[in-house]
Amino acid sequence: MVQCTILTVEDEPAISDILRVNLGFAGYDVISTSNVLQAENLIKTSIPGLIILDWMLPGASGPTFAKRLRNDKRTQNIPIIMLTAKALEENKIEGLNAGCDDYIVKPFSPKELIARIQAVLRRRLPELTEDVVSIFGLFLYPATRTVIGNTQEITLGPKEFKLLHYFMTHTDRVLSRIHLLDQVWGDHVFVEERTVDVHVRRLRKALTSTGFHKLLQTVRGGGYKFISEKTHQSFP
Ligand code: CA
């Protein structure tokens, strides 16, 4: 199971407990908050893998918070599942229009919630699923934390593995150091940008014997880019 932190925003303690127990049992790290302000403070330092959001909360409402997250470049890609007692069609439409990826009505089945979380993560954050990723002859197996390049096993440290997983699921775009800190380290405040360079260097070194280091390019003044077969058909 790939590590994923789920942030819950729920002011009803009984439901918050059900979420914490069931999500924890399913293997997720859970951070529970009871209002938007608390959730916002946490997100300032660390981006969660997914948010379970109640609608009626003290202070700002769930949809207001979802809109705020979608309007901020740093948080716009966090998957959000709205979990609410509001069951009307117009509520669902409003929730989805606010930027939520899914909408679940209370009372809910914890099993269904977990299935929906997995579906949203598969769609939105492929680096947090166990799906095998491959580019050319480079294969990454999240379930066993194995990387095979041209039939040769490549040994990587935990951070390099996570970094490669993120690169391979986000190819052909420039990824800034801050973006990588947020997405791979989950923290862009306390970790320095040059940490990214250190781990990229280690990753490249590990990939060199198979030639796949060529797919990981440095973009001057921008960050890093991982090339897929779509844009680099002649490789290797
Ligand atoms: Ca509530």
mmCIF file of C-alpha atoms and ligand atoms in Angstrom:
data_model
loop_
_atom_site.group_PDB
_atom_site.id
_atom_site.type_symbol
_atom_site.label_atom_id
_atom_site.label_comp_id
_atom_site.label_asym_id
_atom_site.label_seq_id
_atom_site.Cartn_x
_atom_site.Cartn_y
_atom_site.Cartn_z
ATOM 1 C CA MET A 1 0.000 0.000 0.000
ATOM 2 C CA VAL A 2 1.341 3.381 -0.997
ATOM 3 C CA GLN A 3 1.355 5.871 1.837
ATOM 4 C CA CYS A 4 -1.392 8.489 1.557
ATOM 5 C CA THR A 5 -2.506 11.064 4.081
ATOM 6 C CA ILE A 6 -6.214 11.854 4.226
ATOM 7 C CA LEU A 7 -7.342 15.062 5.869
ATOM 8 C CA THR A 8 -10.877 14.988 7.246
ATOM 9 C CA VAL A 9 -12.836 18.179 7.941
ATOM 10 C CA GLU A 10 -15.816 17.129 10.046
ATOM 11 C CA ASP A 11 -17.272 18.899 13.090
ATOM 12 C CA GLU A 12 -19.309 15.960 14.367
ATOM 13 C CA PRO A 13 -16.982 13.961 16.673
ATOM 14 C CA ALA A 14 -18.812 10.630 16.149
ATOM 15 C CA ILE A 15 -18.412 10.814 12.355
ATOM 16 C CA SER A 16 -14.852 12.066 12.656
ATOM 17 C CA ASP A 17 -14.085 8.974 14.769
ATOM 18 C CA ILE A 18 -15.739 6.607 12.267
ATOM 19 C CA LEU A 19 -13.606 8.139 9.516
ATOM 20 C CA ARG A 20 -10.396 7.959 11.517
ATOM 21 C CA VAL A 21 -10.910 4.309 12.477
ATOM 22 C CA ASN A 22 -12.067 3.068 9.066
ATOM 23 C CA LEU A 23 -9.548 4.992 6.981
ATOM 24 C CA GLY A 24 -6.785 4.022 9.376
ATOM 25 C CA PHE A 25 -7.839 0.399 9.097
ATOM 26 C CA ALA A 26 -7.685 0.708 5.299
ATOM 27 C CA GLY A 27 -4.054 1.792 5.623
ATOM 28 C CA TYR A 28 -4.334 5.554 5.262
ATOM 29 C CA ASP A 29 -2.730 8.118 7.540
ATOM 30 C CA VAL A 30 -5.563 10.249 8.888
ATOM 31 C CA ILE A 31 -5.459 13.827 10.132
ATOM 32 C CA SER A 32 -8.756 14.937 11.674
ATOM 33 C CA THR A 33 -9.857 18.566 11.811
ATOM 34 C CA SER A 34 -13.206 20.025 12.806
ATOM 35 C CA ASN A 35 -13.283 23.255 10.820
ATOM 36 C CA VAL A 36 -11.900 24.962 7.729
ATOM 37 C CA LEU A 37 -9.494 27.233 9.607
ATOM 38 C CA GLN A 38 -7.765 24.234 11.204
ATOM 39 C CA ALA A 39 -7.573 22.465 7.862
ATOM 40 C CA GLU A 40 -6.144 25.556 6.153
ATOM 41 C CA ASN A 41 -3.438 25.916 8.777
ATOM 42 C CA LEU A 42 -2.358 22.316 8.250
ATOM 43 C CA ILE A 43 -2.317 22.654 4.472
ATOM 44 C CA LYS A 44 0.024 25.659 4.738
ATOM 45 C CA THR A 45 2.873 23.293 5.583
ATOM 46 C CA SER A 46 1.763 19.953 4.189
ATOM 47 C CA ILE A 47 -0.419 18.926 1.254
ATOM 48 C CA PRO A 48 -2.648 15.920 2.024
ATOM 49 C CA GLY A 49 -3.265 13.158 -0.535
ATOM 50 C CA LEU A 50 -7.017 13.670 -0.317
ATOM 51 C CA ILE A 51 -9.614 15.633 1.696
ATOM 52 C CA ILE A 52 -12.928 14.331 3.059
ATOM 53 C CA LEU A 53 -15.025 17.443 3.518
ATOM 54 C CA ASP A 54 -18.268 18.037 5.386
ATOM 55 C CA TRP A 55 -20.640 20.693 4.045
ATOM 56 C CA MET A 56 -22.038 22.338 7.179
ATOM 57 C CA LEU A 57 -19.128 23.447 9.318
ATOM 58 C CA PRO A 58 -18.658 26.246 11.855
ATOM 59 C CA GLY A 59 -17.178 29.274 10.095
ATOM 60 C CA ALA A 60 -16.631 28.622 6.388
ATOM 61 C CA SER A 61 -18.745 25.948 4.652
ATOM 62 C CA GLY A 62 -17.392 22.916 2.803
ATOM 63 C CA PRO A 63 -18.123 24.238 -0.706
ATOM 64 C CA THR A 64 -16.512 27.605 0.145
ATOM 65 C CA PHE A 65 -13.376 25.781 1.258
ATOM 66 C CA ALA A 66 -13.388 23.571 -1.872
ATOM 67 C CA LYS A 67 -13.559 26.679 -4.077
ATOM 68 C CA ARG A 68 -10.685 28.298 -2.201
ATOM 69 C CA LEU A 69 -8.545 25.199 -2.668
ATOM 70 C CA ARG A 70 -9.328 25.056 -6.383
ATOM 71 C CA ASN A 71 -8.427 28.721 -6.851
ATOM 72 C CA ASP A 72 -4.971 28.347 -5.327
ATOM 73 C CA LYS A 73 -2.344 26.892 -7.647
ATOM 74 C CA ARG A 74 -0.638 25.071 -4.782
ATOM 75 C CA THR A 75 -3.783 23.257 -3.645
ATOM 76 C CA GLN A 76 -5.855 23.038 -6.836
ATOM 77 C CA ASN A 77 -5.072 19.369 -7.472
ATOM 78 C CA ILE A 78 -5.896 17.974 -4.033
ATOM 79 C CA PRO A 79 -8.715 15.461 -4.523
ATOM 80 C CA ILE A 80 -11.802 16.317 -2.462
ATOM 81 C CA ILE A 81 -14.706 14.055 -1.526
ATOM 82 C CA MET A 82 -17.693 15.811 -0.015
ATOM 83 C CA LEU A 83 -19.408 13.838 2.737
ATOM 84 C CA THR A 84 -22.641 15.468 3.812
ATOM 85 C CA ALA A 85 -26.218 14.994 4.988
ATOM 86 C CA LYS A 86 -27.366 17.315 2.188
ATOM 87 C CA ALA A 87 -28.960 14.869 -0.216
ATOM 88 C CA LEU A 88 -30.808 17.048 -2.727
ATOM 89 C CA GLU A 89 -29.844 16.969 -6.363
ATOM 90 C CA GLU A 90 -29.176 20.716 -6.315
ATOM 91 C CA ASN A 91 -26.793 20.252 -3.353
ATOM 92 C CA LYS A 92 -24.874 17.573 -5.215
ATOM 93 C CA ILE A 93 -24.579 19.788 -8.257
ATOM 94 C CA GLU A 94 -23.388 22.706 -6.131
ATOM 95 C CA GLY A 95 -20.829 20.501 -4.384
ATOM 96 C CA LEU A 96 -19.456 19.117 -7.627
ATOM 97 C CA ASN A 97 -19.414 22.579 -9.194
ATOM 98 C CA ALA A 98 -17.393 23.846 -6.211
ATOM 99 C CA GLY A 99 -14.664 21.469 -7.400
ATOM 100 C CA CYS A 100 -15.312 18.283 -5.412
ATOM 101 C CA ASP A 101 -14.311 15.042 -7.154
ATOM 102 C CA ASP A 102 -17.044 12.974 -5.585
ATOM 103 C CA TYR A 103 -20.102 13.446 -3.382
ATOM 104 C CA ILE A 104 -21.291 11.011 -0.739
ATOM 105 C CA VAL A 105 -24.475 11.378 1.286
ATOM 106 C CA LYS A 106 -24.673 10.557 5.008
ATOM 107 C CA PRO A 107 -25.385 8.045 6.442
ATOM 108 C CA PHE A 108 -22.640 6.350 4.450
ATOM 109 C CA SER A 109 -21.065 2.929 4.193
ATOM 110 C CA PRO A 110 -17.381 3.063 5.195
ATOM 111 C CA LYS A 111 -16.656 0.307 2.638
ATOM 112 C CA GLU A 112 -18.200 2.332 -0.163
ATOM 113 C CA LEU A 113 -16.333 5.440 0.989
ATOM 114 C CA ILE A 114 -13.018 3.579 0.779
ATOM 115 C CA ALA A 115 -13.857 2.230 -2.686
ATOM 116 C CA ARG A 116 -14.672 5.758 -3.813
ATOM 117 C CA ILE A 117 -11.459 7.127 -2.283
ATOM 118 C CA GLN A 118 -9.505 4.522 -4.239
ATOM 119 C CA ALA A 119 -11.351 5.407 -7.444
ATOM 120 C CA VAL A 120 -10.663 9.128 -6.990
ATOM 121 C CA LEU A 121 -6.991 8.496 -6.209
ATOM 122 C CA ARG A 122 -6.584 6.253 -9.258
ATOM 123 C CA ARG A 123 -8.005 9.029 -11.417
ATOM 124 C CA ARG A 124 -6.363 12.020 -9.792
ATOM 125 C CA LEU A 125 -3.172 10.833 -8.119
ATOM 126 C CA PRO A 126 -1.812 7.797 -9.957
ATOM 127 C CA GLU A 127 1.398 8.042 -7.890
ATOM 128 C CA LEU A 128 -0.622 7.033 -4.815
ATOM 129 C CA THR A 129 -2.004 3.811 -6.273
ATOM 130 C CA GLU A 130 -0.453 0.398 -6.729
ATOM 131 C CA ASP A 131 -0.873 0.424 -10.509
ATOM 132 C CA VAL A 132 2.270 -0.635 -12.342
ATOM 133 C CA VAL A 133 3.778 2.232 -14.330
ATOM 134 C CA SER A 134 5.960 1.739 -17.383
ATOM 135 C CA ILE A 135 7.787 3.965 -19.830
ATOM 136 C CA PHE A 136 9.842 2.341 -22.575
ATOM 137 C CA GLY A 137 11.478 -0.598 -20.777
ATOM 138 C CA LEU A 138 11.363 1.025 -17.347
ATOM 139 C CA PHE A 139 8.827 -0.598 -15.018
ATOM 140 C CA LEU A 140 7.856 0.576 -11.555
ATOM 141 C CA TYR A 141 5.900 -1.751 -9.243
ATOM 142 C CA PRO A 142 4.480 0.202 -6.270
ATOM 143 C CA ALA A 143 3.148 -2.860 -4.427
ATOM 144 C CA THR A 144 6.576 -4.443 -4.121
ATOM 145 C CA ARG A 145 8.575 -1.175 -4.367
ATOM 146 C CA THR A 146 10.561 -2.631 -7.263
ATOM 147 C CA VAL A 147 11.978 -0.910 -10.330
ATOM 148 C CA ILE A 148 13.094 -2.884 -13.380
ATOM 149 C CA GLY A 149 14.955 -1.239 -16.258
ATOM 150 C CA ASN A 150 15.537 -3.381 -19.347
ATOM 151 C CA THR A 151 15.076 -6.524 -17.227
ATOM 152 C CA GLN A 152 17.647 -5.325 -14.702
ATOM 153 C CA GLU A 153 16.566 -4.528 -11.132
ATOM 154 C CA ILE A 154 17.347 -0.957 -10.080
ATOM 155 C CA THR A 155 17.871 -0.365 -6.375
ATOM 156 C CA LEU A 156 16.486 2.923 -5.066
ATOM 157 C CA GLY A 157 16.161 4.517 -1.646
ATOM 158 C CA PRO A 158 12.582 5.242 -0.419
ATOM 159 C CA LYS A 159 12.691 8.911 -1.421
ATOM 160 C CA GLU A 160 14.168 8.209 -4.853
ATOM 161 C CA PHE A 161 11.493 5.571 -5.414
ATOM 162 C CA LYS A 162 8.741 8.031 -4.520
ATOM 163 C CA LEU A 163 10.322 10.679 -6.708
ATOM 164 C CA LEU A 164 10.573 8.317 -9.691
ATOM 165 C CA HIS A 165 6.959 7.234 -9.154
ATOM 166 C CA TYR A 166 5.874 10.863 -9.228
ATOM 167 C CA PHE A 167 7.971 11.622 -12.323
ATOM 168 C CA MET A 168 6.675 8.574 -14.210
ATOM 169 C CA THR A 169 3.050 9.493 -13.473
ATOM 170 C CA HIS A 170 3.574 13.188 -14.356
ATOM 171 C CA THR A 171 5.589 13.087 -17.558
ATOM 172 C CA ASP A 172 6.293 15.788 -20.129
ATOM 173 C CA ARG A 173 5.739 18.782 -17.889
ATOM 174 C CA VAL A 174 8.107 21.013 -15.982
ATOM 175 C CA LEU A 175 7.950 20.223 -12.270
ATOM 176 C CA SER A 176 9.429 22.930 -10.062
ATOM 177 C CA ARG A 177 11.408 22.107 -6.946
ATOM 178 C CA ILE A 178 8.688 23.616 -4.738
ATOM 179 C CA HIS A 179 6.047 21.543 -6.530
ATOM 180 C CA LEU A 180 8.104 18.379 -5.993
ATOM 181 C CA LEU A 181 8.623 19.230 -2.311
ATOM 182 C CA ASP A 182 4.877 19.650 -1.876
ATOM 183 C CA GLN A 183 3.927 16.518 -3.800
ATOM 184 C CA VAL A 184 6.733 14.089 -2.965
ATOM 185 C CA TRP A 185 7.935 15.310 0.431
ATOM 186 C CA GLY A 186 4.525 16.740 1.404
ATOM 187 C CA ASP A 187 6.271 19.820 2.766
ATOM 188 C CA HIS A 188 7.729 22.879 1.110
ATOM 189 C CA VAL A 189 8.256 24.917 4.254
ATOM 190 C CA PHE A 190 10.756 22.986 6.337
ATOM 191 C CA VAL A 191 12.585 21.123 3.593
ATOM 192 C CA GLU A 192 15.049 23.081 1.463
ATOM 193 C CA GLU A 193 14.812 23.190 -2.317
ATOM 194 C CA ARG A 194 18.306 21.818 -2.784
ATOM 195 C CA THR A 195 17.127 18.602 -1.118
ATOM 196 C CA VAL A 196 15.298 17.900 -4.380
ATOM 197 C CA ASP A 197 18.547 18.252 -6.340
ATOM 198 C CA VAL A 198 20.321 15.847 -4.011
ATOM 199 C CA HIS A 199 17.679 13.152 -4.534
ATOM 200 C CA VAL A 200 17.398 13.761 -8.274
ATOM 201 C CA ARG A 201 21.159 13.290 -8.487
ATOM 202 C CA ARG A 202 20.906 9.975 -6.616
ATOM 203 C CA LEU A 203 18.002 8.866 -8.805
ATOM 204 C CA ARG A 204 19.926 9.689 -11.993
ATOM 205 C CA LYS A 205 22.947 7.798 -10.749
ATOM 206 C CA ALA A 206 20.807 4.735 -10.040
ATOM 207 C CA LEU A 207 19.237 4.906 -13.515
ATOM 208 C CA THR A 208 22.500 5.463 -15.396
ATOM 209 C CA SER A 209 23.500 1.811 -15.947
ATOM 210 C CA THR A 210 20.232 1.210 -17.851
ATOM 211 C CA GLY A 211 20.313 4.527 -19.746
ATOM 212 C CA PHE A 212 17.011 5.743 -18.298
ATOM 213 C CA HIS A 213 18.665 8.725 -16.621
ATOM 214 C CA LYS A 214 18.303 10.415 -20.034
ATOM 215 C CA LEU A 215 14.534 10.626 -19.513
ATOM 216 C CA LEU A 216 15.007 12.846 -16.461
ATOM 217 C CA GLN A 217 15.890 16.274 -17.750
ATOM 218 C CA THR A 218 16.854 19.465 -15.959
ATOM 219 C CA VAL A 219 14.943 22.526 -17.117
ATOM 220 C CA ARG A 220 17.052 25.583 -16.488
ATOM 221 C CA GLY A 221 15.322 28.007 -14.117
ATOM 222 C CA GLY A 222 12.275 25.707 -14.047
ATOM 223 C CA GLY A 223 12.943 22.404 -12.357
ATOM 224 C CA TYR A 224 12.808 18.899 -13.805
ATOM 225 C CA LYS A 225 10.957 17.095 -16.554
ATOM 226 C CA PHE A 226 10.484 13.381 -17.147
ATOM 227 C CA ILE A 227 10.092 12.441 -20.798
ATOM 228 C CA SER A 228 7.580 9.822 -21.953
ATOM 229 C CA GLU A 229 7.498 7.785 -25.151
ATOM 230 C CA LYS A 230 4.951 10.172 -26.619
ATOM 231 C CA THR A 231 7.494 12.957 -26.851
ATOM 232 C CA HIS A 232 10.649 10.903 -27.217
ATOM 233 C CA GLN A 233 9.854 8.026 -29.525
ATOM 234 C CA SER A 234 13.408 7.240 -30.528
ATOM 235 C CA PHE A 235 14.594 6.446 -27.016
ATOM 236 C CA PRO A 236 16.811 4.713 -26.121
HETATM 237 CA CA CA B 1 -21.367 19.304 10.007
#
